[in-house]
CSV table of N, CA, C and O in Angstrom, one decimal:
chain,number,residue,atom,x,y,z
D,1,ARG,N,-83.9,-21.7,12.7
D,1,ARG,CA,-83.2,-19.9,12.7
D,1,ARG,C,-84.4,-19.3,12.3
D,1,ARG,O,-85.1,-18.1,13.2
D,2,ALA,N,-85.6,-19.5,11.6
D,2,ALA,CA,-86.4,-18.6,11.6
D,2,ALA,C,-87.5,-19.1,12.5
D,2,ALA,O,-88.3,-17.8,12.5
D,3,ASP,N,-88.0,-19.5,12.6
D,3,ASP,CA,-88.5,-20.1,13.8
D,3,ASP,C,-88.5,-19.1,15.5
D,3,ASP,O,-87.6,-19.6,16.1
D,4,GLN,N,-89.5,-17.8,15.0
D,4,GLN,CA,-89.1,-17.0,16.7
D,4,GLN,C,-89.4,-17.6,17.8
D,4,GLN,O,-89.1,-17.0,18.6
D,5,GLU,N,-90.9,-17.9,17.4
D,5,GLU,CA,-91.1,-18.9,19.1
D,5,GLU,C,-90.5,-19.8,19.1
D,5,GLU,O,-89.8,-19.2,21.2
D,6,PHE,N,-89.3,-20.2,18.8
D,6,PHE,CA,-88.7,-21.4,19.8
D,6,PHE,C,-87.1,-21.2,19.4
D,6,PHE,O,-86.3,-21.8,20.0
D,7,LYS,N,-86.8,-19.6,19.3
D,7,LYS,CA,-85.4,-19.3,18.8
D,7,LYS,C,-84.3,-19.6,20.0
D,7,LYS,O,-85.4,-18.5,21.4
D,8,ALA,N,-83.0,-20.4,20.5
D,8,ALA,CA,-82.7,-19.6,21.8
D,8,ALA,C,-81.6,-18.7,21.8
D,8,ALA,O,-80.7,-18.7,20.3
D,9,PRO,N,-81.7,-18.2,22.6
D,9,PRO,CA,-80.5,-17.0,23.0
D,9,PRO,C,-79.1,-17.8,22.7
D,9,PRO,O,-78.6,-19.0,23.1
D,10,GLY,N,-77.6,-17.4,22.1
D,10,GLY,CA,-76.5,-17.7,22.0
D,10,GLY,C,-76.9,-18.9,20.3
D,10,GLY,O,-77.6,-19.2,19.6
D,11,SER,N,-75.3,-19.5,20.7
D,11,SER,CA,-74.6,-20.4,19.8
D,11,SER,C,-75.4,-21.5,20.2
D,11,SER,O,-75.5,-22.0,21.1
D,12,TRP,N,-74.9,-22.6,19.3
D,12,TRP,CA,-75.2,-24.2,19.9
D,12,TRP,C,-74.4,-24.5,20.3
D,12,TRP,O,-74.1,-25.1,21.7
D,13,VAL,N,-72.8,-24.5,20.9
D,13,VAL,CA,-72.1,-24.5,21.5
D,13,VAL,C,-72.8,-23.9,22.8
D,13,VAL,O,-72.2,-24.9,24.2
D,14,THR,N,-73.2,-22.7,22.9
D,14,THR,CA,-73.2,-22.3,24.5
D,14,THR,C,-74.7,-22.5,24.9
D,14,THR,O,-74.4,-22.8,26.4
D,15,LEU,N,-75.0,-23.5,24.3
D,15,LEU,CA,-76.5,-24.2,24.8
D,15,LEU,C,-75.8,-25.7,24.9
D,15,LEU,O,-76.8,-26.4,25.2
D,16,GLY,N,-74.2,-25.7,24.8
D,16,GLY,CA,-74.0,-27.5,25.4
D,16,GLY,C,-73.5,-28.7,24.0
D,16,GLY,O,-73.1,-29.4,23.8
D,17,GLY,N,-73.5,-27.5,23.0
D,17,GLY,CA,-73.9,-28.4,22.0
D,17,GLY,C,-71.5,-28.7,21.7
D,17,GLY,O,-71.5,-27.9,21.8
D,18,SER,N,-71.7,-29.2,20.4
D,18,SER,CA,-70.4,-29.8,20.2
D,18,SER,C,-69.9,-28.7,19.2
D,18,SER,O,-71.0,-28.6,18.4
D,19,PRO,N,-68.4,-28.4,19.0
D,19,PRO,CA,-68.6,-27.8,17.7
D,19,PRO,C,-68.7,-28.0,16.5
D,19,PRO,O,-69.1,-27.5,15.4
D,20,ALA,N,-68.6,-29.8,16.2
D,20,ALA,CA,-68.6,-30.2,15.1
D,20,ALA,C,-70.5,-30.4,14.9
D,20,ALA,O,-71.1,-30.2,13.5
D,21,GLY,N,-71.1,-30.3,16.3
D,21,GLY,CA,-72.7,-29.9,16.0
D,21,GLY,C,-72.7,-29.5,15.1
D,21,GLY,O,-73.8,-28.6,14.7
D,22,ALA,N,-72.2,-28.0,15.8
D,22,ALA,CA,-72.7,-26.2,15.3
D,22,ALA,C,-71.8,-25.9,13.2
D,22,ALA,O,-72.9,-25.6,13.1
D,23,ALA,N,-71.1,-27.2,13.3
D,23,ALA,CA,-70.8,-26.9,12.1
D,23,ALA,C,-71.2,-27.4,10.9
D,23,ALA,O,-71.7,-27.0,10.1
D,24,TYR,N,-72.3,-28.2,11.1
D,24,TYR,CA,-73.0,-29.2,10.7
D,24,TYR,C,-74.7,-28.3,10.7
D,24,TYR,O,-74.8,-28.0,9.4
D,25,LEU,N,-75.0,-28.0,11.7
D,25,LEU,CA,-76.0,-27.4,11.6
D,25,LEU,C,-76.1,-25.8,11.0
D,25,LEU,O,-76.1,-25.6,10.3
D,26,GLU,N,-74.8,-25.3,10.4
D,26,GLU,CA,-74.3,-24.3,10.2
D,26,GLU,C,-74.8,-24.8,8.4
D,26,GLU,O,-75.0,-23.9,7.4
D,27,LYS,N,-73.9,-26.3,8.1
D,27,LYS,CA,-73.8,-26.4,7.1
D,27,LYS,C,-75.0,-26.8,6.3
D,27,LYS,O,-75.4,-25.8,5.4
D,28,GLN,N,-76.0,-27.4,7.2
D,28,GLN,CA,-77.0,-27.4,7.3
D,28,GLN,C,-77.6,-26.4,6.4
D,28,GLN,O,-78.9,-26.3,5.4
D,29,HIS,N,-77.7,-25.2,7.8
D,29,HIS,CA,-78.8,-24.1,7.5
D,29,HIS,C,-78.3,-23.4,5.7
D,29,HIS,O,-79.5,-23.1,4.8
D,30,THR,N,-77.0,-22.9,5.4
D,30,THR,CA,-76.5,-23.2,4.4
D,30,THR,C,-77.5,-23.9,3.6
D,30,THR,O,-77.4,-23.2,2.4
D,31,ALA,N,-77.3,-24.7,3.0
D,31,ALA,CA,-77.6,-25.6,1.9
D,31,ALA,C,-79.6,-25.2,1.9
D,31,ALA,O,-79.7,-24.9,1.2
D,32,VAL,N,-80.2,-25.5,3.0
D,32,VAL,CA,-81.2,-25.1,3.1
D,32,VAL,C,-81.3,-23.6,2.3
D,32,VAL,O,-82.4,-23.3,1.4
D,33,SER,N,-80.8,-22.9,2.9
D,33,SER,CA,-81.0,-21.3,1.8
D,33,SER,C,-80.5,-21.8,0.2
D,33,SER,O,-81.7,-20.5,-0.6
D,34,LEU,N,-79.9,-22.1,-0.1
D,34,LEU,CA,-79.4,-22.5,-1.5
D,34,LEU,C,-81.2,-23.3,-2.1
D,34,LEU,O,-81.4,-22.9,-3.1
D,35,LEU,N,-81.4,-24.0,-1.2
D,35,LEU,CA,-82.5,-25.0,-1.5
D,35,LEU,C,-83.5,-23.8,-2.1
D,35,LEU,O,-84.5,-24.0,-2.7
D,36,GLN,N,-83.8,-22.8,-1.5
D,36,GLN,CA,-84.7,-21.6,-1.0
D,36,GLN,C,-84.4,-20.6,-2.6
D,36,GLN,O,-85.5,-19.9,-2.2
D,37,SER,N,-83.7,-20.5,-2.8
D,37,SER,CA,-83.9,-19.6,-3.3
D,37,SER,C,-84.1,-19.7,-4.6
D,37,SER,O,-85.1,-20.7,-5.0
D,38,PRO,N,-84.4,-18.2,-5.4
D,38,PRO,CA,-85.8,-18.0,-6.0
D,38,PRO,C,-85.9,-18.3,-7.0
D,38,PRO,O,-86.6,-18.5,-7.7
D,39,SER,N,-85.1,-18.5,-8.1
D,39,SER,CA,-84.8,-18.5,-9.3
D,39,SER,C,-84.4,-19.4,-10.0
D,39,SER,O,-82.6,-19.4,-9.1
D,40,CYS,N,-83.8,-19.2,-11.1
D,40,CYS,CA,-83.0,-20.4,-11.9
D,40,CYS,C,-82.9,-19.5,-13.5
D,40,CYS,O,-83.8,-19.6,-14.0
D,41,SER,N,-81.4,-19.4,-13.4
D,41,SER,CA,-81.3,-18.6,-15.0
D,41,SER,C,-81.0,-19.5,-15.7
D,41,SER,O,-81.9,-21.0,-15.7
D,42,ASP,N,-81.8,-19.1,-17.7
D,42,ASP,CA,-81.8,-20.1,-18.7
D,42,ASP,C,-81.0,-21.4,-18.7
D,42,ASP,O,-80.6,-22.5,-19.2
D,43,ALA,N,-79.3,-20.4,-18.4
D,43,ALA,CA,-77.9,-21.5,-18.6
D,43,ALA,C,-78.2,-22.5,-17.6
D,43,ALA,O,-77.6,-23.8,-17.3
D,44,GLU,N,-78.5,-22.3,-15.8
D,44,GLU,CA,-79.0,-23.0,-15.0
D,44,GLU,C,-80.4,-24.2,-15.1
D,44,GLU,O,-79.8,-25.3,-14.9
D,45,GLU,N,-80.9,-23.7,-15.5
D,45,GLU,CA,-82.0,-24.6,-16.2
D,45,GLU,C,-81.9,-25.5,-16.8
D,45,GLU,O,-81.8,-26.8,-17.1
D,46,ASP,N,-80.9,-25.4,-18.5
D,46,ASP,CA,-80.4,-26.3,-19.8
D,46,ASP,C,-79.5,-27.0,-18.8
D,46,ASP,O,-79.7,-28.2,-19.1
D,47,HIS,N,-78.6,-26.7,-17.7
D,47,HIS,CA,-77.7,-27.4,-17.4
D,47,HIS,C,-78.4,-28.2,-16.4
D,47,HIS,O,-77.8,-29.4,-16.6
D,48,ALA,N,-79.3,-28.1,-15.6
D,48,ALA,CA,-80.0,-28.9,-14.7
D,48,ALA,C,-80.5,-30.2,-15.7
D,48,ALA,O,-80.4,-31.0,-14.8
D,49,THR,N,-81.1,-29.4,-16.8
D,49,THR,CA,-82.1,-30.3,-17.1
D,49,THR,C,-80.8,-31.2,-18.0
D,49,THR,O,-81.6,-32.8,-18.3
D,50,ALA,N,-79.7,-31.1,-18.4
D,50,ALA,CA,-78.8,-32.2,-19.4
D,50,ALA,C,-78.4,-33.0,-18.2
D,50,ALA,O,-78.4,-34.4,-18.2
D,51,VAL,N,-78.4,-32.6,-17.1
D,51,VAL,CA,-77.5,-33.5,-15.8
D,51,VAL,C,-78.8,-34.4,-15.2
D,51,VAL,O,-78.6,-36.1,-15.1
D,52,CYS,N,-80.3,-34.2,-15.1
D,52,CYS,CA,-81.2,-35.0,-14.9
D,52,CYS,C,-81.4,-35.8,-16.1
D,52,CYS,O,-81.7,-37.2,-15.7
D,53,SER,N,-81.3,-35.3,-17.6
D,53,SER,CA,-81.5,-36.3,-18.2
D,53,SER,C,-80.7,-37.2,-18.5
D,53,SER,O,-80.5,-38.6,-19.0
D,54,LYS,N,-79.3,-37.4,-17.8
D,54,LYS,CA,-78.4,-38.7,-18.0
D,54,LYS,C,-78.8,-39.5,-17.0
D,54,LYS,O,-78.4,-40.2,-17.4
D,55,HIS,N,-79.7,-39.4,-16.3
D,55,HIS,CA,-80.5,-40.5,-15.5
D,55,HIS,C,-81.6,-40.7,-14.8
D,55,HIS,O,-81.7,-41.5,-14.7
D,56,LEU,N,-82.4,-39.9,-15.7
D,56,LEU,CA,-83.6,-40.0,-15.9
D,56,LEU,C,-84.2,-39.9,-17.4
D,56,LEU,O,-83.7,-39.1,-18.2
D,57,ASP,N,-85.4,-40.8,-17.3
D,57,ASP,CA,-86.3,-40.4,-18.0
D,57,ASP,C,-87.2,-39.9,-18.2
D,57,ASP,O,-88.5,-40.0,-17.3
D,58,GLU,N,-87.6,-38.6,-19.1
D,58,GLU,CA,-88.1,-37.4,-18.8
D,58,GLU,C,-90.2,-38.1,-19.0
D,58,GLU,O,-90.8,-37.5,-18.5
D,59,GLY,N,-89.6,-38.2,-20.4
D,59,GLY,CA,-91.3,-39.3,-21.2
D,59,GLY,C,-92.3,-40.3,-19.8
D,59,GLY,O,-93.3,-40.4,-19.6
D,60,SER,N,-91.1,-41.0,-19.1
D,60,SER,CA,-91.6,-41.9,-18.3
D,60,SER,C,-92.6,-41.5,-17.1
D,60,SER,O,-92.9,-42.0,-16.8
D,61,HIS,N,-90.9,-40.2,-16.6
D,61,HIS,CA,-91.3,-40.1,-15.0
D,61,HIS,C,-91.4,-38.5,-15.2
D,61,HIS,O,-90.6,-37.7,-14.4
D,62,PRO,N,-92.5,-37.8,-15.7
D,62,PRO,CA,-92.3,-36.5,-16.1
D,62,PRO,C,-92.3,-35.4,-14.9
D,62,PRO,O,-91.6,-34.5,-14.4
D,63,GLU,N,-92.7,-35.7,-13.6
D,63,GLU,CA,-92.9,-35.3,-12.3
D,63,GLU,C,-92.1,-35.2,-11.9
D,63,GLU,O,-91.7,-34.8,-11.5
D,64,THR,N,-90.8,-36.0,-11.9
D,64,THR,CA,-90.1,-37.1,-11.6
D,64,THR,C,-89.0,-35.9,-12.0
D,64,THR,O,-88.1,-35.1,-11.1
D,65,PHE,N,-88.7,-36.3,-13.2
D,65,PHE,CA,-87.8,-35.0,-14.2
D,65,PHE,C,-87.8,-33.8,-13.9
D,65,PHE,O,-87.0,-33.2,-13.4
D,66,ALA,N,-88.9,-32.7,-13.5
D,66,ALA,CA,-89.5,-31.5,-13.4
D,66,ALA,C,-89.2,-31.2,-11.7
D,66,ALA,O,-88.2,-30.3,-11.9
D,67,ASP,N,-89.2,-32.2,-11.0
D,67,ASP,CA,-88.4,-31.9,-9.3
D,67,ASP,C,-87.2,-31.9,-9.4
D,67,ASP,O,-86.2,-31.7,-8.7
D,68,CYS,N,-86.0,-32.9,-10.4
D,68,CYS,CA,-84.9,-33.3,-10.9
D,68,CYS,C,-84.6,-32.1,-10.9
D,68,CYS,O,-83.6,-31.3,-10.3
D,69,VAL,N,-84.7,-31.1,-11.5
D,69,VAL,CA,-84.9,-30.0,-13.0
D,69,VAL,C,-85.3,-28.4,-11.6
D,69,VAL,O,-83.4,-28.1,-11.2
D,70,TYR,N,-85.5,-28.7,-10.8
D,70,TYR,CA,-85.9,-27.8,-10.0
D,70,TYR,C,-85.1,-27.8,-8.3
D,70,TYR,O,-84.3,-27.3,-8.2
D,71,ASP,N,-84.2,-29.3,-8.0
D,71,ASP,CA,-84.3,-29.8,-7.2
D,71,ASP,C,-81.8,-28.9,-7.9
D,71,ASP,O,-81.8,-28.3,-7.3
D,72,LEU,N,-81.9,-29.5,-8.8
D,72,LEU,CA,-80.5,-29.0,-9.5
D,72,LEU,C,-80.7,-27.3,-9.3
D,72,LEU,O,-79.3,-26.9,-9.2
D,73,CYS,N,-81.7,-26.9,-10.1
D,73,CYS,CA,-81.3,-25.7,-10.4
D,73,CYS,C,-81.5,-24.5,-8.8
D,73,CYS,O,-81.1,-23.4,-8.8
D,74,HIS,N,-81.5,-25.6,-7.7
D,74,HIS,CA,-81.4,-25.0,-6.2
D,74,HIS,C,-80.8,-24.9,-5.7
D,74,HIS,O,-81.4,-25.2,-4.5
D,75,GLY,N,-79.5,-25.3,-5.9
D,75,GLY,CA,-78.3,-25.6,-4.9
D,75,GLY,C,-78.5,-26.7,-5.0
D,75,GLY,O,-77.1,-27.7,-4.4
D,76,GLY,N,-79.0,-28.2,-5.5
D,76,GLY,CA,-78.6,-29.3,-5.7
D,76,GLY,C,-77.7,-29.6,-7.0
D,76,GLY,O,-76.9,-28.9,-7.4
D,77,ASP,N,-77.2,-31.3,-6.7
D,77,ASP,CA,-75.8,-31.4,-7.6
D,77,ASP,C,-76.7,-32.7,-8.0
D,77,ASP,O,-77.7,-32.8,-7.6
D,78,GLU,N,-75.3,-33.3,-8.7
D,78,GLU,CA,-75.8,-34.5,-9.7
D,78,GLU,C,-76.5,-35.7,-8.8
D,78,GLU,O,-77.1,-36.8,-9.1
D,79,SER,N,-75.7,-35.7,-7.3
D,79,SER,CA,-76.4,-36.9,-6.9
D,79,SER,C,-77.4,-36.9,-6.4
D,79,SER,O,-78.5,-37.8,-6.1
D,80,PHE,N,-77.9,-35.9,-6.5
D,80,PHE,CA,-79.9,-35.4,-6.5
D,80,PHE,C,-81.0,-36.4,-7.4
D,80,PHE,O,-81.7,-37.0,-7.7
D,81,ALA,N,-80.0,-36.6,-8.7
D,81,ALA,CA,-80.8,-36.8,-10.2
D,81,ALA,C,-80.2,-38.6,-9.6
D,81,ALA,O,-81.4,-39.6,-9.7
D,82,GLN,N,-78.5,-38.8,-9.5
D,82,GLN,CA,-78.7,-40.5,-9.6
D,82,GLN,C,-79.6,-41.5,-8.4
D,82,GLN,O,-80.2,-41.7,-8.1
D,83,SER,N,-80.3,-40.5,-7.0
D,83,SER,CA,-80.3,-40.5,-5.8
D,83,SER,C,-82.1,-41.0,-6.4
D,83,SER,O,-83.1,-41.8,-6.3
D,84,ALA,N,-82.8,-40.2,-7.8
D,84,ALA,CA,-83.8,-40.1,-8.0
D,84,ALA,C,-84.0,-41.4,-8.9
D,84,ALA,O,-84.9,-42.1,-9.0
D,85,ALA,N,-83.2,-41.5,-9.6
D,85,ALA,CA,-82.8,-43.1,-10.6
D,85,ALA,C,-83.1,-44.3,-9.9
D,85,ALA,O,-83.8,-44.8,-10.0
D,86,ALA,N,-82.0,-44.0,-8.6
D,86,ALA,CA,-82.5,-45.2,-7.5
D,86,ALA,C,-83.6,-45.2,-7.0
D,86,ALA,O,-83.8,-46.8,-7.0
D,87,PHE,N,-84.3,-43.7,-6.9
D,87,PHE,CA,-85.6,-44.7,-5.9
D,87,PHE,C,-86.4,-45.1,-7.2
D,87,PHE,O,-87.4,-46.0,-6.8
D,88,LEU,N,-86.4,-44.6,-8.4
D,88,LEU,CA,-87.6,-45.3,-9.4
D,88,LEU,C,-87.1,-46.9,-9.9
D,88,LEU,O,-87.7,-47.6,-10.2
D,89,SER,N,-85.9,-46.9,-10.2
D,89,SER,CA,-85.6,-48.4,-10.1
D,89,SER,C,-85.7,-49.7,-9.5
D,89,SER,O,-86.2,-50.4,-9.6
D,90,GLU,N,-85.1,-49.0,-7.5
D,90,GLU,CA,-86.1,-49.9,-7.0
D,90,GLU,C,-87.7,-49.9,-7.0
D,90,GLU,O,-87.8,-50.9,-6.7
D,91,SER,N,-87.9,-48.8,-6.5
D,91,SER,CA,-89.3,-48.8,-7.1
D,91,SER,C,-90.4,-50.1,-8.1
D,91,SER,O,-91.1,-50.7,-7.6
D,92,SER,N,-89.3,-49.8,-9.4
D,92,SER,CA,-90.3,-50.6,-10.0
D,92,SER,C,-89.9,-52.0,-9.9
D,92,SER,O,-90.4,-53.3,-10.8
D,93,ALA,N,-88.9,-51.8,-9.4
D,93,ALA,CA,-88.3,-54.1,-8.7
D,93,ALA,C,-89.3,-54.2,-8.1
D,93,ALA,O,-89.3,-55.3,-8.3
D,94,LEU,N,-89.9,-53.9,-7.2
D,94,LEU,CA,-91.3,-53.8,-6.2
D,94,LEU,C,-92.2,-54.9,-6.7
D,94,LEU,O,-92.5,-55.2,-7.7
């Protein structure tokens, strides 16, 4: 939606897409907007740190841990931390 060069008039449905596709795209646009929110309060950051700590070891993977906290502060949920932990465990198994 932000790329004015390729902006198409009308909705996804008027362009020939399905209502289900339109709902999916709207949900994705909303999720991206949440992830781009500018700040995280101290309480939100504390909560994000606690959730990430359940799944990740900050000392072993500080960059991944910081990314986890950022993601959770900006609209992500616990599944983000779980995915990071799964990725790290699979990477170490290789």
